[in-house]
Short mmCIF file of C-alpha atoms in Angstrom, two decimals:
data_model
loop_
_atom_site.label_atom_id
_atom_site.label_comp_id
_atom_site.label_asym_id
_atom_site.label_seq_id
_atom_site.Cartn_x
_atom_site.Cartn_y
_atom_site.Cartn_z
CA MET M 503 -12.23 -5.86 19.74
CA THR M 504 -15.29 -3.41 20.70
CA ASP M 505 -15.24 -0.14 21.29
CA ALA M 506 -16.34 -0.38 25.08
CA GLN M 507 -13.75 -2.94 25.01
CA THR M 508 -10.92 -0.23 23.05
CA ASN M 509 -12.22 2.58 25.45
CA GLN M 510 -10.69 0.65 28.40
CA TYR M 511 -7.50 0.00 27.18
CA SER M 512 -6.22 3.88 28.35
CA ILE M 513 -3.04 5.34 26.95
CA SER M 514 -1.03 4.72 29.97
CA ASN M 515 -1.31 0.90 30.13
CA SER M 516 -0.07 0.82 26.57
CA ARG M 517 2.97 3.03 27.92
CA GLY M 518 3.45 0.79 31.04
CA TRP M 519 5.40 -2.06 29.50
CA ILE M 520 8.96 -1.30 28.15
CA ARG M 521 12.23 -3.49 27.80
CA LEU M 522 14.42 -3.82 30.39
CA ARG M 523 17.54 -4.18 28.02
CA THR M 524 16.42 -0.34 26.80
CA LEU M 525 17.19 0.97 30.20
CA VAL M 526 20.19 -1.11 30.58
CA ILE M 527 21.42 0.09 27.24
CA LEU M 528 20.60 3.82 28.02
CA ARG M 529 22.33 3.83 31.69
CA TRP M 530 25.39 1.97 29.75
CA TRP M 531 26.10 5.37 27.85
CA ALA M 532 25.54 7.27 30.88
CA ILE M 533 28.33 5.54 32.76
CA PRO M 534 31.29 6.22 30.37
CA GLY M 535 29.79 10.37 30.46
CA GLN M 536 29.77 10.18 34.04
CA LEU M 537 32.88 8.52 34.53
CA THR M 538 34.73 10.62 32.06
CA ALA M 539 33.49 13.89 33.44
CA LEU M 540 35.00 12.99 36.74
CA ILE M 541 38.33 12.06 35.31
CA VAL M 542 38.23 15.26 33.41
CA ALA M 543 37.77 17.64 36.47
CA GLN M 544 40.09 15.78 38.64
CA GLN M 545 43.20 15.41 36.16
CA VAL M 546 42.85 17.54 33.50
CA LEU M 547 41.31 20.97 35.33
CA GLN M 548 42.56 19.47 38.67
CA ILE M 549 39.38 20.30 40.92
CA SER M 550 39.84 18.51 44.13
CA LEU M 551 37.04 15.90 44.38
CA ALA M 552 35.97 12.81 46.84
CA ALA M 553 36.43 10.83 44.36
CA ALA M 554 36.50 7.47 46.10
CA PHE M 555 32.60 8.31 46.98
CA CYS M 556 32.06 9.50 43.75
CA TYR M 557 33.27 6.56 41.88
CA PHE M 558 31.14 4.54 44.35
CA ILE M 559 28.04 6.04 43.36
CA VAL M 560 28.97 5.27 39.59
CA GLY M 561 30.02 1.63 40.45
CA LEU M 562 26.58 0.89 42.00
CA SER M 563 24.99 1.81 38.80
CA VAL M 564 27.33 -0.76 37.05
CA ILE M 565 26.52 -3.35 39.57
CA SER M 566 23.00 -2.68 38.87
CA ASN M 567 23.31 -3.36 34.88
CA ILE M 568 25.32 -6.50 35.50
CA VAL M 569 23.02 -8.16 37.87
CA SER M 570 20.06 -7.00 35.18
CA THR M 571 21.66 -8.16 32.34
CA PHE M 572 22.58 -11.74 34.25
CA VAL M 573 19.52 -12.20 36.49
CA PHE M 574 16.90 -11.18 34.34
CA PRO M 575 15.82 -12.45 30.38
CA GLU M 576 16.93 -9.94 27.89
CA ASN M 577 13.29 -9.72 26.72
CA ARG M 578 12.35 -8.74 30.04
CA ARG M 579 9.18 -6.16 29.98
CA LEU M 580 8.67 -4.29 32.54
CA SER M 581 5.78 -2.97 34.53
CA ASP M 582 4.61 0.92 35.27
CA ARG M 583 5.92 0.19 38.65
CA GLU M 584 9.03 -1.62 37.76
CA THR M 585 10.00 1.29 35.63
CA PHE M 586 9.57 3.47 37.78
CA SER M 587 11.84 2.50 40.39
CA ILE M 588 14.72 1.89 37.72
CA VAL M 589 14.11 5.81 36.81
CA LEU M 590 13.98 6.91 40.29
CA PHE M 591 17.28 4.96 41.00
CA ASP M 592 19.09 6.53 38.13
CA MET M 593 17.42 10.45 39.51
CA VAL M 594 19.04 9.44 43.35
CA GLN M 595 22.01 8.08 41.89
CA LEU M 596 22.67 11.44 39.87
CA SER M 597 21.77 13.29 42.63
CA ILE M 598 23.97 11.90 45.01
CA LEU M 599 26.90 12.99 42.24
CA LEU M 600 25.95 16.58 42.11
CA TYR M 601 25.74 16.38 46.04
CA LEU M 602 29.29 15.55 45.72
CA THR M 603 30.42 18.04 43.12
CA GLY M 604 29.10 21.30 44.16
CA GLY M 605 25.21 21.12 43.70
CA LEU M 606 24.11 23.57 41.14
CA ASN M 607 27.44 24.94 40.82
CA ASN M 608 28.14 21.77 38.65
CA PRO M 609 26.99 22.71 34.75
CA PHE M 610 25.97 19.19 34.66
CA SER M 611 23.37 19.55 36.90
CA ILE M 612 20.63 20.23 34.14
CA LEU M 613 20.95 16.49 33.59
CA ILE M 614 18.42 16.23 36.52
CA VAL M 615 15.76 16.55 33.85
CA GLY M 616 16.61 13.95 32.00
CA PRO M 617 14.39 11.55 34.45
CA VAL M 618 11.73 13.17 33.91
CA THR M 619 11.52 13.57 30.49
CA VAL M 620 11.95 9.58 30.37
CA SER M 621 9.31 9.44 32.78
CA ALA M 622 7.05 11.62 30.43
CA SER M 623 7.57 9.43 27.58
CA ALA M 624 7.09 5.83 28.95
CA LEU M 625 5.10 6.13 32.27
CA SER M 626 2.17 6.72 33.87
CA THR M 627 1.16 10.63 34.77
CA ARG M 628 1.13 9.77 38.37
CA SER M 629 4.66 8.40 38.30
CA THR M 630 5.84 11.50 35.97
CA VAL M 631 4.39 13.89 38.70
CA THR M 632 6.10 12.49 41.29
CA LEU M 633 9.68 12.17 39.27
CA GLY M 634 8.84 16.16 38.89
CA ILE M 635 8.04 17.02 42.10
CA LEU M 636 11.08 14.84 43.53
CA ALA M 637 13.40 16.36 40.89
CA ILE M 638 11.72 20.22 42.13
CA VAL M 639 12.83 19.46 45.70
CA VAL M 640 16.03 17.84 44.87
CA THR M 641 17.25 20.93 42.63
CA SER M 642 16.12 23.05 45.59
CA LEU M 643 18.07 21.18 47.99
CA LEU M 644 21.17 21.11 46.03
CA THR M 645 21.34 25.25 46.36
CA GLN M 646 22.16 24.93 50.07
CA PHE M 647 23.41 21.38 50.50
CA PHE M 648 26.60 20.47 48.49
CA GLU M 649 29.84 19.56 48.79
CA PRO M 650 31.89 22.65 47.48
CA LEU M 651 34.21 22.35 44.37
CA ARG M 652 37.65 23.23 45.07
CA THR M 653 40.93 23.36 43.08
CA VAL M 654 43.94 21.25 44.18
CA ASP M 655 45.36 24.67 45.82
CA GLY M 656 42.29 25.05 47.90
CA ARG M 657 40.74 27.82 45.65
CA LEU M 658 36.76 28.06 46.00
CA LEU M 659 34.88 27.52 42.78
CA GLU M 660 31.36 28.71 42.64
CA VAL M 661 29.54 30.80 40.39
CA PRO M 662 27.58 34.37 41.42
CA GLY M 663 24.39 33.70 43.62
CA MET M 664 22.68 35.57 41.11
CA LEU M 665 23.78 32.97 38.21
CA LEU M 666 22.58 30.47 41.10
CA ILE M 667 19.41 31.46 41.38
CA GLY M 668 19.14 31.67 37.32
CA ASN M 669 20.45 27.78 37.40
CA TRP M 670 17.61 26.48 39.63
CA VAL M 671 14.83 28.45 37.87
CA ALA M 672 15.92 27.70 34.55
CA ILE M 673 15.91 23.55 36.03
CA ILE M 674 12.56 24.08 37.49
CA ILE M 675 10.99 25.20 34.42
CA ALA M 676 12.78 22.84 31.86
CA VAL M 677 11.27 20.03 34.36
CA CYS M 678 8.02 21.36 34.12
CA PHE M 679 7.71 22.42 30.76
CA LEU M 680 10.09 19.41 29.07
CA GLY M 681 7.76 16.96 31.19
CA ALA M 682 4.62 18.22 29.83
CA TYR M 683 5.71 18.78 26.33
CA SER M 684 6.89 14.99 26.16
CA ARG M 685 3.83 14.01 27.65
CA TRP M 686 1.80 15.65 25.15
CA VAL M 687 3.48 14.49 21.98
CA VAL M 688 3.62 10.60 23.13
CA SER M 689 0.13 11.06 24.17
CA GLU M 690 -0.92 12.49 20.81
CA VAL M 691 1.32 9.76 19.27
CA ALA M 692 -0.57 7.21 21.06
CA SER M 693 -3.85 8.23 20.55
CA MET M 694 -3.33 8.43 16.86
CA SER M 695 -1.78 5.12 16.84
CA GLN M 696 -4.35 3.86 18.45
CA ALA M 697 -7.06 5.55 16.41
CA LEU M 698 -5.60 4.25 13.19
CA GLN M 699 -5.44 0.64 14.38
CA ALA M 700 -9.29 1.10 15.43
CA THR M 701 -9.63 2.16 11.44
CA GLN M 702 -7.86 -0.68 10.28
CA MET M 703 -10.07 -2.81 12.46
CA ALA M 704 -12.93 -0.91 11.02
CA LEU M 705 -12.36 -1.60 7.26
CA ALA M 706 -11.14 -4.83 7.69
CA ARG M 707 -14.42 -5.85 9.23
CA GLU M 708 -16.29 -4.08 6.27
CA GLN M 709 -13.97 -5.91 3.77
CA LYS M 710 -14.68 -9.22 5.57
CA LEU M 711 -18.64 -8.60 5.17
CA THR M 712 -17.92 -7.95 1.50
CA ASP M 713 -15.80 -10.77 0.87
CA LEU M 714 -18.40 -13.11 2.66
CA GLY M 715 -21.06 -12.66 -0.29
CA GLY M 716 -18.81 -14.47 -3.05
CA VAL M 717 -18.67 -17.12 -0.10
CA VAL M 718 -21.80 -17.74 0.72
CA ALA M 719 -22.22 -17.58 -2.98
CA ALA M 720 -20.05 -20.33 -3.69
CA ALA M 721 -21.67 -22.54 -0.81
CA ALA M 722 -24.65 -22.47 -2.33
CA HIS M 723 -23.62 -23.41 -5.56
CA GLU M 724 -21.45 -26.27 -4.33
CA LEU M 725 -24.11 -27.55 -1.73
CA GLY M 726 -26.90 -27.93 -4.51
CA THR M 727 -25.36 -30.76 -6.27
CA PRO M 728 -25.62 -33.14 -3.04
CA LEU M 729 -28.61 -31.68 -1.75
CA ALA M 730 -30.31 -32.78 -5.30
CA THR M 731 -28.82 -36.27 -4.59
CA ILE M 732 -30.33 -36.59 -1.41
CA LYS M 733 -33.92 -35.34 -2.32
CA LEU M 734 -33.75 -37.67 -5.55
CA ALA M 735 -32.45 -40.65 -2.87
CA SER M 736 -35.08 -40.00 0.09
CA SER M 737 -37.86 -39.79 -2.46
CA GLU M 738 -37.59 -43.53 -4.08
CA LEU M 739 -37.25 -44.33 -0.06
CA ALA M 740 -40.37 -43.00 0.54
CA SER M 741 -42.10 -44.65 -2.21
CA GLU M 742 -40.35 -47.89 -1.69
CA LEU M 743 -40.79 -47.85 2.21
CA ALA M 744 -44.87 -47.30 1.36
CA ASP M 745 -45.70 -50.53 3.60
CA ASP M 746 -43.79 -49.66 6.42
CA PRO M 747 -45.02 -46.36 8.04
CA ASP M 748 -42.49 -45.42 10.37
CA LEU M 749 -39.77 -45.61 8.00
CA HIS M 750 -41.93 -43.73 5.45
CA ASP M 751 -42.58 -40.77 7.28
CA ASP M 752 -38.79 -40.78 8.17
CA ALA M 753 -37.65 -41.02 4.20
CA VAL M 754 -40.61 -38.37 3.73
CA LEU M 755 -38.78 -36.05 6.56
CA ILE M 756 -35.72 -36.14 4.98
CA ALA M 757 -36.90 -35.15 1.59
CA GLU M 758 -38.90 -32.41 3.63
CA GLN M 759 -35.67 -30.83 4.94
CA ALA M 760 -33.68 -31.24 1.85
CA ASP M 761 -36.17 -28.85 0.54
CA ARG M 762 -35.89 -26.72 3.28
CA CYS M 763 -31.91 -26.36 2.68
CA ARG M 764 -32.87 -26.15 -0.91
CA ASP M 765 -34.84 -23.08 -0.06
CA ILE M 766 -32.09 -21.74 2.56
CA LEU M 767 -29.47 -21.74 -0.14
CA ARG M 768 -31.48 -20.46 -2.92
CA SER M 769 -31.59 -17.30 -0.71
CA MET M 770 -28.39 -17.17 0.79
CA GLY M 771 -27.01 -17.70 -3.12
CA ARG M 772 -28.94 -14.55 -4.57
CA ALA M 773 -28.15 -12.47 -1.57
CA GLY M 774 -24.39 -13.55 -1.87
CA LYS M 775 -24.56 -13.24 -5.81
CA ASP M 776 -26.09 -9.75 -5.16
CA ASP M 777 -23.23 -8.46 -3.56
CA LEU M 778 -20.54 -10.17 -5.57
CA HIS M 779 -21.57 -8.21 -8.22
CA MET M 780 -22.37 -5.10 -6.92
CA ARG M 781 -18.76 -3.69 -7.60
CA HIS M 782 -20.23 -0.92 -9.46
CA VAL M 783 -23.11 0.78 -8.54
CA PRO M 784 -25.03 3.70 -8.65
CA LEU M 785 -24.29 6.11 -6.24
CA SER M 786 -27.73 6.19 -4.56
CA ALA M 787 -27.48 2.69 -3.88
CA VAL M 788 -24.24 3.05 -2.01
CA LEU M 789 -25.81 5.84 0.07
CA GLU M 790 -29.17 3.55 0.76
CA GLU M 791 -26.83 0.83 1.86
CA ALA M 792 -24.44 3.07 4.15
CA ALA M 793 -27.86 4.14 5.68
CA ASP M 794 -29.22 1.08 6.25
CA PRO M 795 -28.74 0.10 9.63
CA HIS M 796 -29.92 3.71 11.21
CA ARG M 797 -32.94 3.64 9.36
CA ASP M 798 -34.97 2.19 12.74
CA ARG M 799 -33.42 4.47 15.10
CA GLY M 800 -36.26 6.80 15.18
CA LYS M 801 -35.26 9.22 12.88
CA GLU M 802 -36.69 10.10 9.48
CA LEU M 803 -33.85 9.94 6.97
CA LEU M 804 -34.49 12.04 3.66
CA PHE M 805 -32.49 11.61 0.49
CA GLU M 806 -31.58 14.03 -2.42
CA ILE M 807 -30.17 13.41 -5.32
CA GLY M 808 -29.44 15.38 -8.51
CA SER M 809 -27.02 16.63 -10.73
CA ARG M 810 -25.93 20.03 -10.74
CA ASN M 811 -26.02 20.53 -14.48
CA THR M 812 -28.99 22.12 -16.00
CA ILE M 813 -28.93 19.22 -18.99
CA ASP M 814 -30.36 15.55 -18.62
CA ASP M 815 -27.31 14.00 -16.28
CA PRO M 816 -27.61 10.04 -15.49
CA GLN M 817 -26.44 9.49 -11.67
CA PRO M 818 -22.90 8.48 -12.03
CA THR M 819 -21.95 4.46 -10.96
CA ILE M 820 -19.02 4.36 -8.66
CA GLU M 821 -16.79 1.59 -7.12
CA ARG M 822 -18.45 -0.19 -4.23
CA LYS M 823 -15.15 0.09 -1.94
CA PRO M 824 -15.47 -0.93 1.58
CA GLU M 825 -14.00 2.69 2.92
CA VAL M 826 -16.53 4.35 1.24
CA VAL M 827 -19.71 2.20 2.28
CA HIS M 828 -18.32 2.05 5.91
CA GLY M 829 -16.77 6.02 6.09
CA LEU M 830 -20.30 7.41 4.83
CA ARG M 831 -22.06 4.79 7.31
CA ASN M 832 -20.38 6.16 10.94
CA LEU M 833 -21.29 9.59 9.11
CA ILE M 834 -24.56 9.02 9.14
CA GLN M 835 -25.03 7.31 12.11
CA ASN M 836 -22.92 10.48 14.01
CA ALA M 837 -26.01 12.60 12.26
CA VAL M 838 -28.61 10.55 13.58
CA ASP M 839 -27.07 10.09 16.85
CA PHE M 840 -27.03 14.16 17.33
CA SER M 841 -30.05 14.98 15.35
CA ARG M 842 -33.65 15.84 16.44
CA SER M 843 -35.88 14.26 14.39
CA TYR M 844 -34.62 14.62 10.57
CA VAL M 845 -31.27 13.83 8.84
CA TRP M 846 -30.77 14.75 5.32
CA ILE M 847 -28.00 12.70 2.79
CA GLU M 848 -28.07 15.04 -0.49
CA SER M 849 -25.84 13.80 -3.34
CA VAL M 850 -24.76 16.10 -6.41
CA TRP M 851 -22.21 16.18 -9.29
CA ASP M 852 -21.06 17.95 -12.04
CA GLU M 853 -18.38 16.96 -14.94
CA ALA M 854 -15.12 17.60 -12.18
CA SER M 855 -16.83 16.31 -8.99
CA ILE M 856 -19.18 14.17 -7.18
CA SER M 857 -20.30 15.39 -3.37
CA VAL M 858 -22.32 14.35 -0.87
CA ARG M 859 -23.68 16.31 2.17
CA ILE M 860 -25.11 14.67 5.49
CA MET M 861 -27.27 17.23 7.62
CA ASP M 862 -29.19 17.06 10.30
CA ASP M 863 -31.66 19.50 12.82
CA GLY M 864 -29.58 18.76 15.89
CA LYS M 865 -27.22 21.46 17.61
CA GLY M 866 -24.65 21.13 15.54
CA TYR M 867 -20.61 21.22 16.33
CA PRO M 868 -19.47 23.01 19.02
CA MET M 869 -17.70 26.04 17.98
CA GLN M 870 -14.70 25.75 19.90
CA LEU M 871 -14.04 22.26 18.58
CA PHE M 872 -14.40 23.19 14.94
CA GLY M 873 -10.72 23.14 14.54
CA ARG M 874 -10.09 19.53 15.99
CA ILE M 875 -12.85 17.85 14.46
CA GLY M 876 -11.99 14.50 13.24
CA ASP M 877 -9.28 14.36 15.62
CA PRO M 878 -9.15 10.87 17.64
CA PHE M 879 -10.48 11.08 21.56
CA MET M 880 -11.36 14.78 20.93
CA ARG M 881 -13.72 13.97 24.07
CA ARG M 882 -13.93 11.91 26.84
CA ARG M 883 -17.14 11.60 28.63
CA VAL M 884 -17.80 11.51 32.34
CA ALA M 885 -20.03 9.57 34.60
CA GLY M 886 -23.35 10.87 34.88
CA GLU M 887 -22.79 13.43 32.14
CA ASP M 888 -26.06 13.46 29.62
CA GLN M 889 -25.03 12.07 26.66
CA GLN M 890 -26.98 12.02 23.30
CA ARG M 891 -25.95 8.87 21.98
CA PRO M 892 -26.33 6.56 25.23
CA GLU M 893 -26.81 3.25 22.83
CA TYR M 894 -23.08 3.86 21.77
CA GLU M 895 -20.28 3.42 24.19
CA GLY M 896 -16.98 4.51 22.07
CA MET M 897 -14.16 6.88 22.09
CA GLY M 898 -15.14 9.31 20.09
CA LEU M 899 -13.43 7.89 16.84
CA GLY M 900 -16.51 8.01 14.54
CA LEU M 901 -15.68 11.26 12.95
CA PHE M 902 -12.06 9.94 12.77
CA ILE M 903 -12.31 6.68 11.41
CA ALA M 904 -15.05 7.98 8.52
CA LYS M 905 -12.59 10.97 7.61
CA THR M 906 -9.31 8.30 7.26
CA LEU M 907 -11.20 5.76 5.14
CA LEU M 908 -13.14 8.36 2.75
CA GLU M 909 -9.53 10.48 2.30
CA ARG M 910 -7.84 7.24 1.46
CA THR M 911 -10.43 7.25 -1.33
CA GLY M 912 -9.55 10.74 -2.59
CA ALA M 913 -12.22 12.57 -0.75
CA GLU M 914 -12.00 15.72 0.93
CA LEU M 915 -13.99 16.46 3.92
CA SER M 916 -15.58 19.60 4.88
CA PHE M 917 -17.25 20.54 8.31
CA ALA M 918 -19.77 23.29 8.92
CA ASN M 919 -22.97 24.21 11.18
CA GLY M 920 -26.42 24.53 9.32
CA SER M 921 -27.29 27.47 10.77
CA ASP M 922 -23.93 29.00 9.06
CA ALA M 923 -23.87 27.41 5.79
CA THR M 924 -27.66 27.57 4.95
CA PRO M 925 -29.29 30.40 6.51
CA ASN M 926 -32.07 30.23 4.24
CA GLN M 927 -33.33 26.81 5.53
CA ASN M 928 -34.20 27.41 9.19
CA GLU M 929 -34.84 23.29 9.52
CA ARG M 930 -31.10 22.22 8.60
CA VAL M 931 -29.88 24.06 11.56
CA GLY M 932 -27.41 21.30 12.57
CA ALA M 933 -24.11 20.04 11.81
CA ILE M 934 -22.87 19.59 8.18
CA VAL M 935 -20.58 17.16 6.63
CA GLU M 936 -19.60 17.41 3.22
CA VAL M 937 -17.71 14.76 1.61
CA LYS M 938 -16.14 15.35 -2.10
CA TRP M 939 -14.66 13.25 -4.77
CA PRO M 940 -12.90 14.14 -8.04
CA ARG M 941 -14.69 11.94 -10.59
CA GLU M 942 -11.90 9.90 -11.72
CA LYS M 943 -11.22 9.07 -8.09
CA ILE M 944 -14.47 7.16 -7.56
CA GLU M 945 -16.43 6.94 -10.89
CA LEU M 946 -16.26 3.73 -12.99
CA ALA M 947 -13.67 4.27 -15.37
CA LYS M 948 -15.24 4.16 -18.98
CA ARG M 949 -12.41 1.91 -20.75
CA SER M 950 -12.20 2.95 -24.43
CA ASP M 951 -10.33 -0.65 -24.91
CA ARG M 952 -13.57 -2.61 -24.46
CA ARG M 953 -15.34 -3.53 -27.28
CA SER M 954 -17.70 -6.32 -28.50
CA LEU M 955 -16.33 -9.40 -29.43
CA GLY M 956 -18.80 -9.74 -32.43
CA PRO M 957 -21.07 -12.80 -33.33
CA ASN M 958 -20.04 -16.47 -31.98
CA GLU M 959 -18.05 -18.27 -34.97
CA PRO M 960 -19.20 -21.67 -35.76
CA ILE M 961 -15.83 -24.17 -34.83
CA THR M 962 -14.72 -25.92 -37.71
CA SER M 963 -12.15 -28.78 -37.62
#
């Protein structure tokens, strides 16, 4: 899946499919609660109710559940429109029950918030807003239109006007607050889930490229023998068919094509073996590999490599992990995308840590977004907006993927602007990201148990 295709997969679409069985089970939990409340109010509290109508309304929910269970398959998944219809039915059913049992004088009137919260967690924004407005309208109507609650001896049960208004205000606030809160939390979870999925896809792609080197090397080795046989047989045929020009030319052509295949496989095998054997490489080699796809994009990449120590300290050899290569590549891409002319890739080390700093001469990070750098989907571009990276259509996942992959290797990332972090270097005024590892997390371990096997001894019988 490409970045553009992933971008088209909106969060609302991912929420628009839930199982019918889930809503049926939730309703089966609600029905006994409604019946219990009616029975207690009528039998224990001696409240006079329009019992026949109330039980009929509850019975509609029972019938709806039975029909849903026997008519539709158990694993039926609902679209956004179908889910909206079911939640709307539950809201209307609850509203009618509240009308028959005192309106907002009924302490269970707060349950009108439930359908809105469910909608905010499972439906689109349009459906949620529609149900929220409907809940507010219904709540407002129930302050004036309802069947009053009376005891069996005719005594009217109602709350004072001030409490009734307070109950109405509380429900309105609950509808707005809980709806927005649920929507926000679920959106964050969905965004993070999709971002992590994209991260895993990026890591898997990088791992496949790494593993491909070994496959290529093996293929080149295995195909060498049959090609040599073809070369030998075609050469012998060419010498034996010297009297027949047409057949002789065909045999020579086979030999030439066998030579061509040999040369191609030799180059592929060399590249594959190089990739297979470079599991542990100098730090500069990893930086060069990460930056290689961005060398021809019109920006100059400048590498600075050196130790913090005053004495001669050799360059560390690190594990060539796909997470490191892909993470650094994304950071370099981001710097190239937003730089004017130059990108600096600086690597330093000491006894305790290895650090890589990637700097550019662009505008830097917006100050208002510093606290959210590395979050997925942090910026949504609109059509016609001036984009600094017109060749790249993504979801703003580059920094998130890089941060996630590099942190998995034990790195810590910090972000700054050059104008703040390096005031004496006026050219480096753009964004700066520093990746820092403890040496034991990434450097090739110096194993003390590895020793020479000694000279070869002759085999004696």
